[in-house]
Amino acid sequence: MKIVILLGAPGAGKGTVAGFVCEQRGFAQLSTGDMLRTAVRSGNTVGQLAKGYMDRGELVPDEVIIRIVREYLESHGNDAKYLLDGFPRTVAQADALDRVLAEMHEKIFAVVQMDVPEWLIIKRITGRRVCKQCGDVYNLPEWAPKVEGVCDKCGGPVIQRNDDKPETVTNRLAVYEKQTAPLVEFYKKTGKLVRIDASDRHETDLNVVRIVDGAA
Ligand code: ADP
Ligand code: ZN
């Protein structure tokens, strides 16, 4: 098993780079945000519980997230490669991940810290639009769908995520600073942390590919 963690603020581009690396290197993308949004759409128990937290820009309780990730890792093949996008997000989640991996006799390969200046983060989040049907991501104004509000890929409606509205973004950034930023110190101690400047999308793609290829 090869496990690479993407660590960075909301809007740092974790999902985008994950898509690229998965396509280029056959990694499976484990995005807890996507898993939760699917749960919310399906209306199952996890979705009902998660929706309020997500709409407010708060973190979903650790127990819920840890259970989802554990089930996912345990039900997938041991030889697979995973890119973790949006998990872990708290020290409790990072501890739990270490425990799950130890039980499976596995360990983390690398943790990529994606640094992006705050002004760019805010620009990216407020410009982000997603297809309600297939999840494809756009960014206004540079990277808009060809027809306004219509997905290039599937023709579905392109909308702004509830939690990308300005009133929630500020809260998400504060939650990141308080609950997720401490993971930088946590992973620094393991010697697995690689810091990159993630301002330029193309450069970020190439850097992360280089890291997952082995020079960590
Ligand atoms: P972003 O990285 O842009 O904030 P995500 O799709 O990763 O977006 O997360 C959206 C929301 O889903 C978060 O604000 C949070 O409510 C919830 N969420 C996702 N991953 C986790 C996690 N590991 N722990 C707790 N909550 C999570
Ligand atoms: Zn679509």
CSV table of C-alpha atoms and ligand atoms in Angstrom, one decimal:
chain,number,residue,atom,x,y,z
A,1,MET,CA,0.0,0.0,0.0
A,2,LYS,CA,1.3,3.5,-0.8
A,3,ILE,CA,-0.3,6.3,1.2
A,4,VAL,CA,0.3,9.9,0.3
A,5,ILE,CA,-1.5,12.7,2.3
A,6,LEU,CA,-2.3,16.1,0.8
A,7,LEU,CA,-2.4,18.7,3.5
A,8,GLY,CA,-3.5,22.3,2.8
A,9,ALA,CA,-6.2,24.9,3.4
A,10,PRO,CA,-9.6,24.7,1.7
A,11,GLY,CA,-8.9,26.1,-1.8
A,12,ALA,CA,-5.3,25.0,-1.8
A,13,GLY,CA,-6.1,22.7,-4.8
A,14,LYS,CA,-6.0,19.3,-3.1
A,15,GLY,CA,-8.8,17.9,-5.2
A,16,THR,CA,-7.4,19.3,-8.5
A,17,VAL,CA,-3.9,17.9,-8.0
A,18,ALA,CA,-5.4,14.6,-6.7
A,19,GLY,CA,-7.3,14.3,-10.0
A,20,PHE,CA,-4.1,14.8,-12.0
A,21,VAL,CA,-2.0,12.4,-10.0
A,22,CYS,CA,-4.6,9.7,-10.0
A,23,GLU,CA,-4.9,9.9,-13.7
A,24,GLN,CA,-1.1,9.9,-14.3
A,25,ARG,CA,-0.1,7.4,-11.7
A,26,GLY,CA,-3.1,5.2,-11.0
A,27,PHE,CA,-3.7,6.3,-7.4
A,28,ALA,CA,-7.1,6.1,-5.9
A,29,GLN,CA,-8.4,9.4,-4.5
A,30,LEU,CA,-9.8,9.2,-1.1
A,31,SER,CA,-11.6,12.5,-0.6
A,32,THR,CA,-13.6,12.6,2.6
A,33,GLY,CA,-15.3,15.8,1.3
A,34,ASP,CA,-16.6,14.0,-1.8
A,35,MET,CA,-17.6,10.9,0.3
A,36,LEU,CA,-19.6,13.2,2.6
A,37,ARG,CA,-21.3,15.1,-0.3
A,38,THR,CA,-22.3,11.8,-1.8
A,39,ALA,CA,-23.7,10.7,1.6
A,40,VAL,CA,-25.7,14.0,1.9
A,41,ARG,CA,-27.1,13.5,-1.6
A,42,SER,CA,-28.2,10.0,-0.9
A,43,GLY,CA,-29.8,11.1,2.4
A,44,ASN,CA,-28.3,8.2,4.4
A,45,THR,CA,-27.6,8.4,8.2
A,46,VAL,CA,-24.1,9.8,7.7
A,47,GLY,CA,-25.4,12.3,5.2
A,48,GLN,CA,-28.1,13.5,7.6
A,49,LEU,CA,-25.6,13.9,10.4
A,50,ALA,CA,-22.9,15.6,8.2
A,51,LYS,CA,-25.1,18.2,6.4
A,52,GLY,CA,-25.4,20.8,9.1
A,53,TYR,CA,-21.7,20.8,9.9
A,54,MET,CA,-20.8,21.1,6.3
A,55,ASP,CA,-23.2,23.9,5.6
A,56,ARG,CA,-21.8,25.9,8.6
A,57,GLY,CA,-18.2,25.2,7.5
A,58,GLU,CA,-17.4,23.2,10.6
A,59,LEU,CA,-15.7,19.8,10.7
A,60,VAL,CA,-17.9,16.7,10.9
A,61,PRO,CA,-17.2,14.8,14.2
A,62,ASP,CA,-14.0,12.7,14.2
A,63,GLU,CA,-15.7,9.4,15.0
A,64,VAL,CA,-17.8,9.6,11.9
A,65,ILE,CA,-14.9,10.4,9.6
A,66,ILE,CA,-12.6,7.8,11.1
A,67,ARG,CA,-15.3,5.1,10.7
A,68,ILE,CA,-15.7,6.0,7.0
A,69,VAL,CA,-12.0,6.0,6.3
A,70,ARG,CA,-11.4,2.8,8.2
A,71,GLU,CA,-14.1,1.0,6.3
A,72,TYR,CA,-12.8,2.3,3.0
A,73,LEU,CA,-9.1,1.3,3.6
A,74,GLU,CA,-10.1,-2.1,5.0
A,75,SER,CA,-12.3,-3.0,2.1
A,76,HIS,CA,-9.8,-2.1,-0.5
A,77,GLY,CA,-6.8,-4.1,-1.7
A,78,ASN,CA,-3.5,-3.9,0.2
A,79,ASP,CA,-1.5,-3.3,-2.9
A,80,ALA,CA,-3.3,-0.2,-3.9
A,81,LYS,CA,-2.0,3.4,-3.9
A,82,TYR,CA,-4.0,6.1,-2.1
A,83,LEU,CA,-4.0,9.8,-2.3
A,84,LEU,CA,-5.7,11.2,0.8
A,85,ASP,CA,-7.4,14.5,0.0
A,86,GLY,CA,-9.1,16.3,3.0
A,87,PHE,CA,-8.1,13.6,5.6
A,88,PRO,CA,-6.8,13.7,8.2
A,89,ARG,CA,-8.0,17.2,9.3
A,90,THR,CA,-7.4,17.0,13.1
A,91,VAL,CA,-4.7,15.5,15.3
A,92,ALA,CA,-7.3,12.9,16.5
A,93,GLN,CA,-7.9,11.8,12.9
A,94,ALA,CA,-4.1,11.6,12.3
A,95,ASP,CA,-3.7,9.4,15.4
A,96,ALA,CA,-6.5,7.2,14.3
A,97,LEU,CA,-5.0,6.9,10.8
A,98,ASP,CA,-1.7,5.8,12.4
A,99,ARG,CA,-3.6,3.1,14.4
A,100,VAL,CA,-5.5,1.8,11.4
A,101,LEU,CA,-2.3,1.6,9.3
A,102,ALA,CA,-0.4,-0.1,12.1
A,103,GLU,CA,-3.1,-2.8,12.3
A,104,MET,CA,-2.7,-3.3,8.6
A,105,HIS,CA,1.1,-3.3,8.8
A,106,GLU,CA,1.3,-0.3,6.6
A,107,LYS,CA,2.7,3.2,6.9
A,108,ILE,CA,2.5,6.7,5.4
A,109,PHE,CA,4.7,7.3,2.4
A,110,ALA,CA,4.7,11.1,2.3
A,111,VAL,CA,2.7,14.1,3.5
A,112,VAL,CA,2.6,17.0,1.0
A,113,GLN,CA,2.0,20.4,2.6
A,114,MET,CA,0.5,22.6,-0.1
A,115,ASP,CA,1.1,26.3,0.7
A,116,VAL,CA,-0.9,29.0,-1.0
A,117,PRO,CA,-1.2,32.7,0.0
A,118,GLU,CA,-4.5,33.6,1.6
A,119,TRP,CA,-5.6,36.0,-1.1
A,120,LEU,CA,-5.4,33.3,-3.7
A,121,ILE,CA,-7.2,30.8,-1.5
A,122,ILE,CA,-10.1,33.3,-1.1
A,123,LYS,CA,-10.1,33.9,-4.9
A,124,ARG,CA,-10.2,30.2,-5.6
A,125,ILE,CA,-12.9,29.4,-3.2
A,126,THR,CA,-15.2,32.2,-4.2
A,127,GLY,CA,-14.7,31.5,-7.9
A,128,ARG,CA,-15.2,27.7,-7.5
A,129,ARG,CA,-18.2,26.2,-9.2
A,130,VAL,CA,-19.1,22.5,-9.3
A,131,CYS,CA,-21.3,20.3,-11.4
A,132,LYS,CA,-24.2,19.1,-9.3
A,133,GLN,CA,-24.4,15.9,-11.4
A,134,CYS,CA,-20.8,14.7,-11.9
A,135,GLY,CA,-18.8,16.8,-9.5
A,136,ASP,CA,-16.6,18.4,-12.2
A,137,VAL,CA,-14.9,21.5,-10.8
A,138,TYR,CA,-14.6,24.9,-12.6
A,139,ASN,CA,-13.1,28.2,-11.6
A,140,LEU,CA,-14.4,31.7,-12.5
A,141,PRO,CA,-13.4,33.7,-14.3
A,142,GLU,CA,-10.4,31.9,-16.0
A,143,TRP,CA,-11.9,28.4,-16.1
A,144,ALA,CA,-15.6,28.7,-16.7
A,145,PRO,CA,-17.9,26.1,-18.4
A,146,LYS,CA,-18.3,26.8,-22.1
A,147,VAL,CA,-22.0,27.6,-21.6
A,148,GLU,CA,-22.7,29.5,-18.4
A,149,GLY,CA,-24.1,27.2,-15.7
A,150,VAL,CA,-23.9,24.1,-17.8
A,151,CYS,CA,-21.3,21.3,-17.3
A,152,ASP,CA,-18.9,20.7,-20.3
A,153,LYS,CA,-18.6,17.1,-19.4
A,154,CYS,CA,-22.2,15.9,-18.7
A,155,GLY,CA,-24.5,18.9,-19.3
A,156,GLY,CA,-25.6,19.0,-15.6
A,157,PRO,CA,-26.1,22.2,-13.7
A,158,VAL,CA,-23.0,24.0,-12.5
A,159,ILE,CA,-23.5,25.6,-9.1
A,160,GLN,CA,-21.7,27.2,-6.2
A,161,ARG,CA,-21.3,24.8,-3.3
A,162,ASN,CA,-23.2,25.9,-0.2
A,163,ASP,CA,-20.1,26.1,1.9
A,164,ASP,CA,-18.2,28.2,-0.8
A,165,LYS,CA,-20.5,31.2,-0.1
A,166,PRO,CA,-18.5,34.1,1.4
A,167,GLU,CA,-20.3,33.8,4.8
A,168,THR,CA,-19.0,30.2,5.3
A,169,VAL,CA,-15.6,30.6,3.7
A,170,THR,CA,-14.3,32.8,6.6
A,171,ASN,CA,-15.4,30.2,9.1
A,172,ARG,CA,-13.8,27.3,7.1
A,173,LEU,CA,-10.4,29.2,7.1
A,174,ALA,CA,-10.6,29.8,10.8
A,175,VAL,CA,-11.4,26.1,11.4
A,176,TYR,CA,-8.5,25.2,9.2
A,177,GLU,CA,-6.1,27.3,11.2
A,178,LYS,CA,-7.3,26.0,14.5
A,179,GLN,CA,-7.9,22.4,13.9
A,180,THR,CA,-5.9,21.3,10.8
A,181,ALA,CA,-2.8,23.5,10.7
A,182,PRO,CA,-1.4,21.8,13.8
A,183,LEU,CA,-0.9,18.7,11.6
A,184,VAL,CA,2.1,20.4,10.0
A,185,GLU,CA,4.0,20.1,13.3
A,186,PHE,CA,2.6,16.6,13.8
A,187,TYR,CA,3.9,15.3,10.5
A,188,LYS,CA,7.1,17.3,10.6
A,189,LYS,CA,8.1,15.1,13.5
A,190,THR,CA,7.7,12.0,11.4
A,191,GLY,CA,10.1,13.2,8.8
A,192,LYS,CA,7.6,12.6,6.1
A,193,LEU,CA,6.5,16.1,5.4
A,194,VAL,CA,7.4,17.8,2.1
A,195,ARG,CA,6.4,21.4,1.7
A,196,ILE,CA,5.6,22.9,-1.7
A,197,ASP,CA,4.4,26.2,-3.0
A,198,ALA,CA,1.1,25.4,-4.6
A,199,SER,CA,0.3,28.7,-6.2
A,200,ASP,CA,0.9,27.6,-9.7
A,201,ARG,CA,-1.4,24.8,-10.8
A,202,HIS,CA,0.9,23.2,-13.4
A,203,GLU,CA,4.0,23.3,-11.3
A,204,THR,CA,2.0,21.8,-8.4
A,205,ASP,CA,0.9,18.9,-10.5
A,206,LEU,CA,4.5,18.1,-11.5
A,207,ASN,CA,5.9,18.5,-8.0
A,208,VAL,CA,3.3,16.2,-6.5
A,209,VAL,CA,3.9,13.6,-9.2
A,210,ARG,CA,7.6,13.8,-8.4
A,211,ILE,CA,6.9,13.3,-4.7
A,212,VAL,CA,4.7,10.3,-5.1
A,213,ASP,CA,7.2,8.7,-7.5
A,214,GLY,CA,9.6,8.3,-4.7
A,215,ALA,CA,11.9,11.1,-3.9
A,216,ALA,CA,10.1,11.9,-0.6
B,1,ADP,P1,-12.4,22.0,1.3
B,1,ADP,O1,-11.0,21.2,1.4
B,1,ADP,O2,-12.4,22.8,0.1
B,1,ADP,O3,-12.8,22.6,2.6
B,1,ADP,P2,-13.8,19.4,1.4
B,1,ADP,O4,-14.6,18.9,0.3
B,1,ADP,O5,-12.5,18.7,1.7
B,1,ADP,O6,-13.5,20.9,1.0
B,1,ADP,O7,-14.6,19.5,2.7
B,1,ADP,C1,-15.9,20.0,2.8
B,1,ADP,C2,-16.5,19.9,4.2
B,1,ADP,O8,-16.7,18.5,4.5
B,1,ADP,C3,-15.7,20.4,5.3
B,1,ADP,O9,-15.9,21.8,5.6
B,1,ADP,C4,-16.2,19.5,6.5
B,1,ADP,O10,-17.4,20.0,7.0
B,1,ADP,C5,-16.4,18.2,5.8
B,1,ADP,N1,-15.2,17.3,5.9
B,1,ADP,C6,-14.5,16.9,4.9
B,1,ADP,N2,-13.4,16.1,5.3
B,1,ADP,C7,-13.5,16.1,6.6
B,1,ADP,C8,-12.7,15.5,7.7
B,1,ADP,N3,-11.6,14.8,7.4
B,1,ADP,N4,-13.0,15.8,9.0
B,1,ADP,C9,-14.1,16.5,9.3
B,1,ADP,N5,-14.9,17.1,8.3
B,1,ADP,C10,-14.6,16.9,7.0
B,2,ZN,ZN,-21.1,17.4,-14.9
